[in-house]
Coordinates of C-alpha atoms in Angstrom, one line a residue:
Chain A
M1 CA 146.8 64.6 65.6
N2 CA 143.2 65.1 64.7
T3 CA 141.9 68.2 62.8
F4 CA 140.7 70.0 65.9
Q5 CA 144.1 69.7 67.5
E6 CA 145.7 71.0 64.3
I7 CA 143.3 73.9 64.2
W8 CA 144.1 74.7 67.8
F9 CA 147.9 74.6 67.2
L10 CA 147.8 76.6 64.0
F11 CA 145.5 79.2 65.7
R12 CA 148.0 79.5 68.5
K13 CA 150.8 79.9 66.0
E14 CA 149.0 82.8 64.3
L15 CA 148.4 84.5 67.7
T16 CA 152.1 84.0 68.7
L17 CA 153.3 85.4 65.4
E18 CA 151.0 88.4 65.8
F19 CA 152.2 89.1 69.3
R20 CA 155.8 88.8 68.3
Q21 CA 155.6 91.1 65.3
K22 CA 152.7 93.4 66.3
Y23 CA 152.8 94.3 62.7
A24 CA 149.3 93.8 61.5
I25 CA 147.4 95.0 64.6
S26 CA 149.4 98.2 64.9
G27 CA 149.1 99.0 61.3
I28 CA 145.4 98.5 61.3
L29 CA 145.0 100.5 64.5
L30 CA 146.9 103.4 62.9
Y31 CA 144.6 103.1 59.9
V32 CA 141.4 103.2 62.0
F33 CA 142.6 106.1 64.1
S34 CA 143.7 108.2 61.2
T35 CA 140.5 107.6 59.2
I36 CA 138.4 108.5 62.2
F37 CA 140.5 111.5 62.8
V38 CA 140.0 112.7 59.2
V39 CA 136.2 112.3 59.7
Y40 CA 136.4 114.2 63.0
T41 CA 138.5 117.1 61.7
S42 CA 136.2 117.6 58.6
T43 CA 133.6 118.6 61.2
F44 CA 131.2 116.3 59.5
D45 CA 127.8 116.6 61.0
A46 CA 126.7 113.0 61.1
G47 CA 123.1 112.0 61.6
P48 CA 122.5 108.4 62.7
K49 CA 122.3 107.2 59.1
Q50 CA 125.5 108.8 58.0
W51 CA 127.2 107.7 61.2
N52 CA 126.2 104.1 60.4
I53 CA 127.4 104.1 56.8
L54 CA 130.7 105.8 57.7
F55 CA 131.3 103.3 60.5
W56 CA 130.8 100.3 58.2
I57 CA 132.9 101.7 55.4
I58 CA 135.8 102.2 57.8
V59 CA 135.3 98.7 59.2
L60 CA 135.1 97.3 55.7
F61 CA 138.4 98.8 54.6
A62 CA 140.1 97.9 57.8
S63 CA 138.9 94.3 57.4
V64 CA 140.2 94.1 53.8
N65 CA 143.6 95.3 54.9
T66 CA 143.7 92.9 57.9
A67 CA 142.6 89.8 56.0
A68 CA 144.7 90.5 52.9
K69 CA 147.8 89.6 54.9
S70 CA 146.6 86.1 55.8
F71 CA 148.5 84.3 53.1
V72 CA 151.3 86.7 52.1
Q73 CA 152.8 87.2 55.5
E74 CA 154.7 83.9 55.5
S75 CA 157.0 82.7 52.8
G76 CA 155.8 80.2 50.2
T77 CA 158.3 77.5 51.4
R78 CA 157.1 77.8 55.0
Q79 CA 153.5 77.4 53.8
L80 CA 154.5 74.3 51.8
Y81 CA 155.9 72.9 55.1
Y82 CA 152.6 73.5 56.8
Y83 CA 150.7 71.8 54.0
S84 CA 152.9 68.8 54.2
L85 CA 152.3 68.5 58.0
V86 CA 148.6 69.2 58.4
N87 CA 145.2 69.0 56.7
P88 CA 144.7 72.1 54.5
V89 CA 141.2 72.6 55.9
A90 CA 142.7 73.0 59.3
I91 CA 144.9 75.8 57.9
I92 CA 142.0 77.8 56.4
I93 CA 139.8 77.3 59.5
S94 CA 142.6 78.4 61.8
K95 CA 143.2 81.5 59.7
M96 CA 139.5 82.3 59.6
L97 CA 139.2 81.9 63.3
Y98 CA 142.2 84.1 63.9
N99 CA 140.9 86.7 61.5
T100 CA 137.5 86.7 63.1
L101 CA 139.0 87.3 66.5
L102 CA 141.3 90.0 65.2
L103 CA 138.4 91.7 63.3
L104 CA 136.2 91.4 66.4
A105 CA 138.8 93.2 68.5
L106 CA 139.4 95.7 65.8
N107 CA 135.7 96.5 65.2
F108 CA 134.9 96.9 68.8
L109 CA 137.9 99.2 69.1
A110 CA 136.7 101.1 66.1
Y111 CA 133.3 101.4 67.6
G112 CA 134.8 102.7 70.9
V113 CA 137.0 105.3 69.2
F114 CA 134.2 106.2 66.8
S115 CA 131.7 106.8 69.6
L116 CA 134.4 108.6 71.7
V117 CA 135.1 111.0 68.9
L118 CA 131.8 111.4 67.1
G119 CA 129.4 110.3 69.8
S120 CA 127.3 107.1 69.6
P121 CA 123.7 107.3 68.5
V122 CA 123.3 103.5 69.1
R123 CA 120.0 102.8 70.9
D124 CA 120.0 99.0 71.0
L125 CA 123.6 98.1 72.0
Q126 CA 122.9 94.4 72.0
L127 CA 121.7 94.4 68.4
F128 CA 124.6 96.5 67.3
F129 CA 127.1 94.1 68.9
I130 CA 125.4 91.2 67.1
A131 CA 125.9 93.1 63.9
I132 CA 129.6 93.7 64.7
F133 CA 130.0 90.0 65.5
L134 CA 128.3 88.8 62.3
A135 CA 130.4 91.4 60.3
S136 CA 133.6 90.1 61.7
L137 CA 132.6 86.5 60.9
G138 CA 131.4 87.3 57.4
F139 CA 134.3 89.6 56.5
S140 CA 136.8 87.1 57.9
I141 CA 135.4 84.2 56.0
T142 CA 135.2 86.1 52.6
F143 CA 138.4 88.0 52.8
T144 CA 140.5 85.1 54.1
F145 CA 139.4 82.9 51.2
I146 CA 139.8 85.7 48.6
S147 CA 143.2 86.5 49.9
A148 CA 144.1 82.8 49.5
I149 CA 143.1 83.1 45.8
S150 CA 144.7 86.5 45.2
S151 CA 148.0 85.5 46.9
K152 CA 148.6 83.1 44.1
A153 CA 148.9 86.0 41.6
D154 CA 151.6 88.6 41.4
N155 CA 149.7 91.8 42.2
S156 CA 147.6 90.4 44.9
A157 CA 146.6 93.7 46.5
S158 CA 144.5 94.9 43.5
L159 CA 143.1 91.5 42.9
M160 CA 142.0 91.4 46.5
A161 CA 139.8 94.4 46.0
I162 CA 138.5 93.4 42.6
L163 CA 137.5 89.9 43.7
G164 CA 136.5 90.7 47.3
F165 CA 134.3 93.8 47.1
P166 CA 131.5 92.5 44.8
I167 CA 131.2 89.3 46.9
V168 CA 131.1 91.1 50.2
I169 CA 128.4 93.6 49.1
P170 CA 125.4 91.5 50.2
I171 CA 126.9 91.1 53.6
V172 CA 127.5 94.9 53.9
M173 CA 123.9 95.6 52.8
E174 CA 122.4 93.3 55.3
L175 CA 124.7 94.7 58.0
V176 CA 123.7 98.3 57.3
K177 CA 120.0 97.2 57.5
V178 CA 120.5 95.3 60.8
S179 CA 122.6 98.0 62.5
Q180 CA 120.3 100.8 61.2
N181 CA 117.7 99.1 63.4
A182 CA 119.9 99.6 66.4
L183 CA 119.9 103.3 65.8
P184 CA 117.0 105.7 66.5
G185 CA 114.7 106.6 63.7
T186 CA 114.1 103.2 62.2
F187 CA 112.2 100.2 63.5
D188 CA 111.7 97.0 61.6
S189 CA 110.0 94.2 63.5
A190 CA 111.3 91.6 61.1
I191 CA 114.9 92.3 62.0
N192 CA 115.4 88.7 63.4
E193 CA 114.9 87.5 59.9
D194 CA 117.6 89.7 58.6
I195 CA 120.0 88.4 61.3
M196 CA 119.2 84.9 60.2
I197 CA 119.9 85.8 56.5
L198 CA 123.2 87.4 57.5
L199 CA 124.1 84.2 59.4
A200 CA 123.0 82.1 56.5
I201 CA 125.1 84.1 54.0
D202 CA 128.1 83.8 56.3
L203 CA 127.7 80.0 56.6
M204 CA 127.1 79.5 52.9
L205 CA 130.2 81.4 51.9
G206 CA 132.1 79.6 54.7
G207 CA 131.0 76.2 53.6
A208 CA 131.9 76.9 50.0
A209 CA 135.3 78.2 51.1
L210 CA 136.1 75.1 53.2
M211 CA 135.1 72.8 50.3
L212 CA 137.2 74.7 47.8
F213 CA 140.3 75.5 49.7
P214 CA 141.9 72.0 49.5
F215 CA 142.1 72.5 45.7
L216 CA 143.7 75.9 46.0
W217 CA 146.8 75.5 48.1
R218 CA 148.8 73.2 45.8
D219 CA 151.4 75.0 43.7
Chain B
M1 CA 127.6 66.8 22.6
E2 CA 128.9 69.9 20.9
K3 CA 129.1 68.1 17.6
K4 CA 125.6 66.7 17.7
L5 CA 123.1 68.6 15.6
W6 CA 119.6 67.8 16.9
W7 CA 119.5 70.2 19.8
K8 CA 120.8 73.0 17.7
L9 CA 118.2 72.3 15.0
L10 CA 115.6 72.1 17.8
C11 CA 116.4 75.6 19.1
V12 CA 115.9 77.3 15.7
P13 CA 112.1 76.4 15.3
I14 CA 111.5 77.0 19.0
L15 CA 113.0 80.5 18.8
I16 CA 111.1 81.2 15.5
Y17 CA 107.9 80.0 17.2
V18 CA 108.7 82.3 20.2
I19 CA 109.3 85.3 18.1
V20 CA 106.5 84.8 15.6
V21 CA 103.8 83.8 18.1
G22 CA 105.1 86.0 20.8
L23 CA 105.0 89.1 18.7
S24 CA 101.9 88.4 16.6
T25 CA 99.4 87.1 19.0
P26 CA 97.0 90.0 19.8
L27 CA 96.3 91.3 23.3
S28 CA 93.0 90.8 24.8
P29 CA 90.7 93.8 24.8
G30 CA 91.3 95.9 27.8
I31 CA 90.0 99.1 29.5
T32 CA 92.5 101.9 29.8
S33 CA 90.5 104.6 31.5
M34 CA 87.1 105.8 32.6
S35 CA 86.0 109.4 32.9
Q36 CA 84.9 108.8 36.5
Y37 CA 85.9 106.3 39.1
T38 CA 83.5 107.0 41.9
A39 CA 79.7 106.9 42.3
V40 CA 77.3 107.2 45.2
T41 CA 74.4 104.8 45.9
G42 CA 71.2 106.0 44.3
Q43 CA 73.1 107.9 41.6
T44 CA 72.6 107.5 37.9
F45 CA 75.6 108.5 35.9
T46 CA 77.1 108.3 32.4
A47 CA 80.8 107.7 32.0
R48 CA 83.0 107.6 29.0
V49 CA 85.1 104.4 28.9
T50 CA 88.3 104.1 26.7
T51 CA 89.1 100.6 25.7
Y52 CA 92.2 99.1 24.0
N53 CA 92.4 96.7 21.1
T54 CA 88.6 96.7 20.5
F55 CA 86.3 97.1 17.5
H56 CA 83.0 98.2 19.0
T57 CA 81.6 99.3 15.7
K58 CA 81.9 95.8 14.3
A59 CA 80.2 94.2 17.2
K60 CA 76.5 93.5 17.2
E61 CA 76.1 94.3 20.9
V62 CA 78.3 95.9 23.5
K63 CA 77.6 95.2 27.1
A64 CA 79.1 96.6 30.3
R65 CA 78.7 95.8 34.0
L66 CA 80.2 96.6 37.4
R67 CA 81.0 93.7 39.5
K68 CA 82.4 93.0 43.0
D69 CA 84.0 89.6 42.8
T70 CA 81.0 87.5 41.6
S71 CA 78.6 88.4 44.4
L72 CA 77.5 91.8 43.4
T73 CA 76.8 92.7 39.8
I74 CA 75.0 95.5 38.1
A75 CA 74.6 95.9 34.3
A76 CA 74.8 99.1 32.4
Q77 CA 71.4 100.5 31.5
N78 CA 72.6 101.8 28.3
V79 CA 75.8 101.5 26.3
K80 CA 76.5 103.9 23.5
V81 CA 79.2 103.2 21.0
L82 CA 81.2 106.3 20.1
D83 CA 83.9 104.7 18.0
D84 CA 86.0 101.5 18.0
N85 CA 87.8 102.4 21.3
N86 CA 85.3 104.6 23.1
I87 CA 81.9 103.9 24.6
E88 CA 79.6 105.7 26.9
V89 CA 78.0 103.7 29.7
T90 CA 75.1 104.6 31.8
F91 CA 74.7 103.0 35.2
S92 CA 71.9 103.5 37.7
I93 CA 73.1 102.4 41.2
P94 CA 70.4 101.2 43.6
A95 CA 69.8 103.3 46.7
F96 CA 71.3 100.7 49.1
M97 CA 74.0 98.1 48.9
P98 CA 74.0 94.7 50.6
S99 CA 77.2 95.7 52.4
S100 CA 78.0 97.2 55.8
K101 CA 81.1 99.0 54.6
E102 CA 81.2 102.7 53.6
Q103 CA 82.5 101.9 50.2
E104 CA 83.1 99.0 48.0
R105 CA 85.5 98.4 45.1
F106 CA 84.1 97.2 41.8
S107 CA 85.6 96.0 38.6
L108 CA 84.3 97.1 35.3
D109 CA 83.7 94.5 32.5
V110 CA 83.1 95.5 28.9
D111 CA 82.0 92.7 26.7
N112 CA 81.2 92.6 23.0
D113 CA 80.7 89.6 20.7
F114 CA 83.4 90.6 18.2
D115 CA 86.4 91.0 20.5
G116 CA 85.5 89.3 23.8
Y117 CA 85.6 90.9 27.1
G118 CA 87.9 93.3 28.9
T119 CA 88.2 94.1 32.6
L120 CA 89.4 97.0 34.7
P121 CA 90.0 95.3 38.0
G122 CA 89.0 96.9 41.3
K123 CA 89.3 100.5 40.2
F124 CA 85.7 101.7 40.5
I125 CA 84.5 102.8 44.0
I126 CA 80.8 103.0 45.0
K127 CA 80.3 104.9 48.2
Q128 CA 77.1 104.6 50.3
N129 CA 75.8 107.4 52.4
N130 CA 73.2 105.3 54.2
I131 CA 74.5 102.0 55.3
D132 CA 71.8 99.4 55.6
S133 CA 72.9 96.0 54.4
L134 CA 69.5 94.3 55.0
K135 CA 67.6 96.9 52.9
G136 CA 70.4 96.6 50.4
A137 CA 69.8 92.9 50.1
Q138 CA 66.2 93.6 49.1
V139 CA 66.9 96.5 46.8
W140 CA 70.0 95.2 45.0
Q141 CA 69.2 92.8 42.3
N142 CA 72.0 91.1 40.6
T143 CA 71.4 91.4 36.9
N144 CA 72.1 88.4 34.9
F145 CA 74.7 89.3 32.4
G146 CA 74.7 86.1 30.5
D147 CA 78.0 84.4 29.5
L148 CA 80.9 86.5 28.6
S149 CA 82.0 86.3 24.9
E150 CA 85.0 84.1 24.0
R151 CA 88.3 86.0 23.6
G152 CA 90.2 83.4 21.6
T153 CA 93.8 82.8 22.3
N154 CA 95.1 86.2 23.2
F155 CA 97.7 87.5 25.6
P156 CA 96.2 89.0 28.8
F157 CA 95.8 92.8 28.9
R158 CA 97.5 94.4 31.9
G159 CA 97.2 98.0 32.7
L160 CA 100.7 99.7 32.5
L161 CA 102.2 96.9 30.6
F162 CA 100.2 97.0 27.4
E163 CA 102.1 95.4 24.5
T164 CA 105.3 95.3 26.5
I165 CA 104.0 92.1 28.1
R166 CA 105.7 90.4 25.2
N167 CA 109.1 91.2 26.8
T168 CA 108.3 88.3 29.1
F169 CA 109.6 86.1 26.3
F170 CA 112.9 87.9 26.1
H171 CA 113.8 89.5 29.4
V172 CA 112.9 86.6 31.8
P173 CA 114.1 83.6 29.7
L174 CA 117.5 85.4 29.2
W175 CA 118.0 85.3 32.9
F176 CA 117.0 81.7 33.0
G177 CA 119.5 81.0 30.2
M178 CA 122.2 82.9 32.1
L179 CA 121.5 80.8 35.2
F180 CA 121.7 77.5 33.3
L181 CA 124.9 78.6 31.6
F182 CA 126.4 79.5 35.0
I183 CA 125.3 76.2 36.4
G184 CA 127.0 74.5 33.4
A185 CA 130.2 76.5 34.0
T186 CA 130.1 75.6 37.7
W187 CA 129.7 71.9 36.8
N188 CA 132.7 72.1 34.5
S189 CA 134.8 73.9 37.1
F190 CA 133.9 71.1 39.5
M191 CA 134.9 68.5 37.0
Y192 CA 138.1 70.3 36.3
L193 CA 139.1 70.1 39.9
R194 CA 138.4 66.4 39.9
T195 CA 140.1 65.5 36.6
Q196 CA 142.6 68.3 36.0
D197 CA 141.5 68.2 32.3
Q198 CA 142.3 71.5 30.5
D199 CA 139.3 70.9 28.3
R200 CA 136.9 71.3 31.2
D201 CA 138.5 74.6 32.1
R202 CA 137.9 75.9 28.5
R203 CA 134.2 74.8 28.7
A204 CA 133.8 76.6 32.0
E205 CA 135.3 79.7 30.5
V206 CA 133.1 79.8 27.4
M207 CA 129.9 79.1 29.4
T208 CA 130.8 81.9 31.9
M209 CA 131.4 84.2 29.0
V210 CA 128.1 83.5 27.2
G211 CA 126.3 83.6 30.5
L212 CA 127.7 87.0 31.2
V213 CA 126.6 88.2 27.7
F214 CA 123.1 86.8 28.4
G215 CA 123.1 88.6 31.8
L216 CA 124.0 91.9 30.1
L217 CA 121.2 91.3 27.5
G218 CA 118.8 90.6 30.4
I219 CA 119.8 93.9 32.0
V220 CA 119.4 95.8 28.7
T221 CA 115.9 94.3 27.9
G222 CA 115.0 95.0 31.5
M223 CA 116.1 98.6 31.2
I224 CA 114.0 99.1 28.0
W225 CA 111.0 97.5 29.8
A226 CA 111.6 99.7 32.9
K227 CA 111.7 102.8 30.7
S228 CA 108.2 102.1 29.3
T229 CA 106.5 100.9 32.5
W230 CA 108.3 102.7 35.4
G231 CA 109.4 105.7 33.3
T232 CA 113.1 105.3 34.0
Y233 CA 116.0 103.1 32.7
W234 CA 117.5 102.5 36.1
T235 CA 116.4 103.0 39.7
W236 CA 118.7 102.6 42.6
N237 CA 115.8 101.8 44.9
E238 CA 115.1 98.5 43.1
I239 CA 116.9 95.7 44.8
K240 CA 116.9 93.3 41.9
L241 CA 118.7 95.7 39.5
N242 CA 121.5 96.4 42.0
M243 CA 121.9 92.7 43.0
T244 CA 122.1 91.5 39.4
A245 CA 124.6 94.2 38.5
I246 CA 126.8 93.1 41.4
A247 CA 126.4 89.5 40.4
L248 CA 127.7 90.4 36.9
L249 CA 130.6 92.3 38.5
I250 CA 131.5 89.1 40.3
Y251 CA 131.7 87.2 37.0
F252 CA 133.6 90.1 35.3
A253 CA 136.2 89.6 38.1
Y254 CA 136.4 86.0 37.0
F255 CA 138.0 87.1 33.7
V256 CA 140.3 89.6 35.4
L257 CA 141.4 86.7 37.6
R258 CA 142.1 84.5 34.6
N259 CA 144.3 87.2 33.0
A260 CA 146.4 87.5 36.2
F261 CA 148.0 84.1 35.6
D262 CA 150.3 83.0 32.8
D263 CA 150.7 79.4 33.8
L264 CA 147.8 77.4 32.2
E265 CA 147.5 74.8 34.9
K266 CA 147.5 77.4 37.7
R267 CA 145.1 79.6 35.9
A268 CA 142.6 76.8 35.3
R269 CA 142.7 75.6 38.9
I270 CA 142.3 79.0 40.5
A271 CA 139.7 80.1 38.0
A272 CA 137.7 76.9 38.7
V273 CA 137.9 77.5 42.5
Y274 CA 136.8 81.1 42.1
N275 CA 134.0 80.2 39.6
M276 CA 132.4 77.9 42.1
F277 CA 132.8 80.4 44.9
A278 CA 131.3 83.1 42.6
F279 CA 128.3 80.9 41.9
V280 CA 127.5 80.6 45.6
A281 CA 127.8 84.3 46.0
A282 CA 125.7 85.0 42.9
L283 CA 123.0 82.7 44.1
I284 CA 122.8 84.7 47.3
L285 CA 122.6 87.9 45.3
I286 CA 120.1 86.9 42.8
N287 CA 117.9 84.4 44.6
V288 CA 118.1 85.0 48.4
I289 CA 118.3 88.8 49.0
P290 CA 115.7 89.9 46.5
R291 CA 113.1 87.6 48.1
M292 CA 113.5 89.4 51.4
T293 CA 113.0 92.9 50.1
D294 CA 110.1 94.8 48.5
S295 CA 110.5 95.2 44.8
L296 CA 108.9 96.8 41.8
H297 CA 109.1 93.5 40.0
P298 CA 105.9 91.4 39.7
G299 CA 105.3 89.1 42.6
S300 CA 107.4 91.4 44.9
G301 CA 108.0 90.8 48.5
G302 CA 108.6 87.1 48.7
N303 CA 108.2 85.9 45.2
P304 CA 111.0 86.5 42.8
A305 CA 109.2 86.1 39.5
F306 CA 105.7 86.1 38.1
G307 CA 103.0 85.0 40.4
S308 CA 100.0 83.0 39.2
E309 CA 97.9 86.1 38.7
D310 CA 100.5 87.6 36.4
M311 CA 100.9 84.6 34.1
D312 CA 98.1 82.9 32.2
N313 CA 98.1 79.8 30.0
T314 CA 98.5 81.7 26.7
L315 CA 101.6 83.4 28.0
R316 CA 102.9 80.1 29.4
M317 CA 102.5 78.5 25.9
V318 CA 105.2 80.8 24.7
F319 CA 107.1 81.5 27.9
Y320 CA 108.2 77.9 28.6
P321 CA 109.4 77.3 25.0
A322 CA 111.2 80.6 25.2
I323 CA 113.2 79.5 28.2
I324 CA 114.2 76.2 26.4
G325 CA 115.0 78.1 23.2
W326 CA 117.1 80.8 24.6
T327 CA 119.0 78.3 26.9
L328 CA 119.8 76.0 23.9
L329 CA 120.9 79.0 21.9
G330 CA 123.2 80.0 24.7
F331 CA 124.8 76.6 24.8
W332 CA 125.1 76.6 21.0
I333 CA 127.0 79.9 21.1
A334 CA 129.1 78.5 23.9
T335 CA 130.1 75.4 21.8
I336 CA 130.9 77.6 18.8
Y337 CA 133.2 79.8 20.9
Y338 CA 134.7 76.7 22.5
R339 CA 135.6 75.2 19.1
T340 CA 137.0 78.5 17.9
L341 CA 139.3 78.5 20.9
N342 CA 140.3 75.0 20.2
I343 CA 141.1 75.9 16.5
E344 CA 143.0 78.9 17.7
E345 CA 145.2 76.8 20.0
K346 CA 145.9 74.3 17.3
Y347 CA 146.9 77.1 14.9
L348 CA 149.2 78.6 17.5
E349 CA 150.8 75.2 18.0
Q350 CA 151.5 74.8 14.3
E351 CA 153.3 78.2 14.0

């Protein structure tokens, strides 16, 4: 079995597990709905800028909670079994792919609920969706790898936040900048450059994660 | 390497040179202000010019001129020395300028044979009411100023910076030192993953620690510098400050991560993995994003450090040794810390 097949099988395994348990997705959905509900009931008068920031903060925390489960969901012995069967790189890639897909669905859903409840000031929908896509990719890469690190420690939840947030800040900053441009009020003609930077950051972190993961899994 | 002496002995004279020469070399004479910054063609005016680091009373002759690049020059009719740092200059501007623009920016040069020359670049504006460049070419006669006097080896005078330009030998090289230490730590983390040698992990740890200290010192020296030039210790609009603060947070997290493990082998392995990942993230923070954003730092908007117009050769003569000196000092401190940890471990084993 080559690596691509391994990735495909592992990816399907993640999906099957998710559909069987419906644990992660329903928990995260509850989280998104309740935060948006809190924002709504506080009768917060959001301008486009505040709307944007709020949206990304909610998405950021939802992503952390989603990705934090990547390596703690299954027992250590079962993971050892996977590692003895397949290439570790295939494991991390499949988890990243799965998380990207999950975050993508989650973020689009969050956007839908958000614009249903608070209204959507988005002017350039295409650009905003590009931002959501790059956000899902970047958050998934970073948080999957960080959760692989923090799952080795005892109190992995707090380590996840300590290690993950500083690293993800550049991605969030670029995201806010790009998506701001999709809202009325700001126009930056050099936005394609920012999209390229965002993509480059995602790829650099992804490359580093793939190179380092094989050293991480052994216990 | 850590037991060899030559590079430690090398770092001491370099740093002494940096501190002594860096702090004692005088600044070039400079012009801090003029009593008026505009004039109209055909006008004759007298302005008071305040200069810095000059001794006009000791000079035989003080000369002044207005100059646009090198194409248009006009010398002062009369220069009256008030005291060492104040002169009064009288200019008589011709009725027409050989230019088709409404106004032109001029630089003011003040030259005396005792101190050398000082420049106030591009601050003086000459407006013209009647634009006639052909007539201007006839009327305007560039006065030959003669050669400017030698300044000797002085640091350049920059408005706003004044004497704080010497912080270039502390603030900037400390960042370089931090970067080299982090590179060293990353290399050792990489070697740990290849060799599983605990010694490599310890080296990575001490280099990260000293790099972090250097980074904090870089922030502190930068804050002091910012207070005297920008008027505030910290500004949240400045991308570089925020990015470096976050980069240091990433490395703080490295030590939090180390403390989360009791098993030495596991700690070393996971810390090494995180350290390499942190280096990639820190590179993005310090070297990629600040280049894309406007900044108050010199060479902003594209260039992360000093541009060629900010540095000159006298500064470079101290700046490059300063980078080497501070970096060597950083590695020296790291080796001392490393050996202390080794001794501590041996002592604990004996107990």
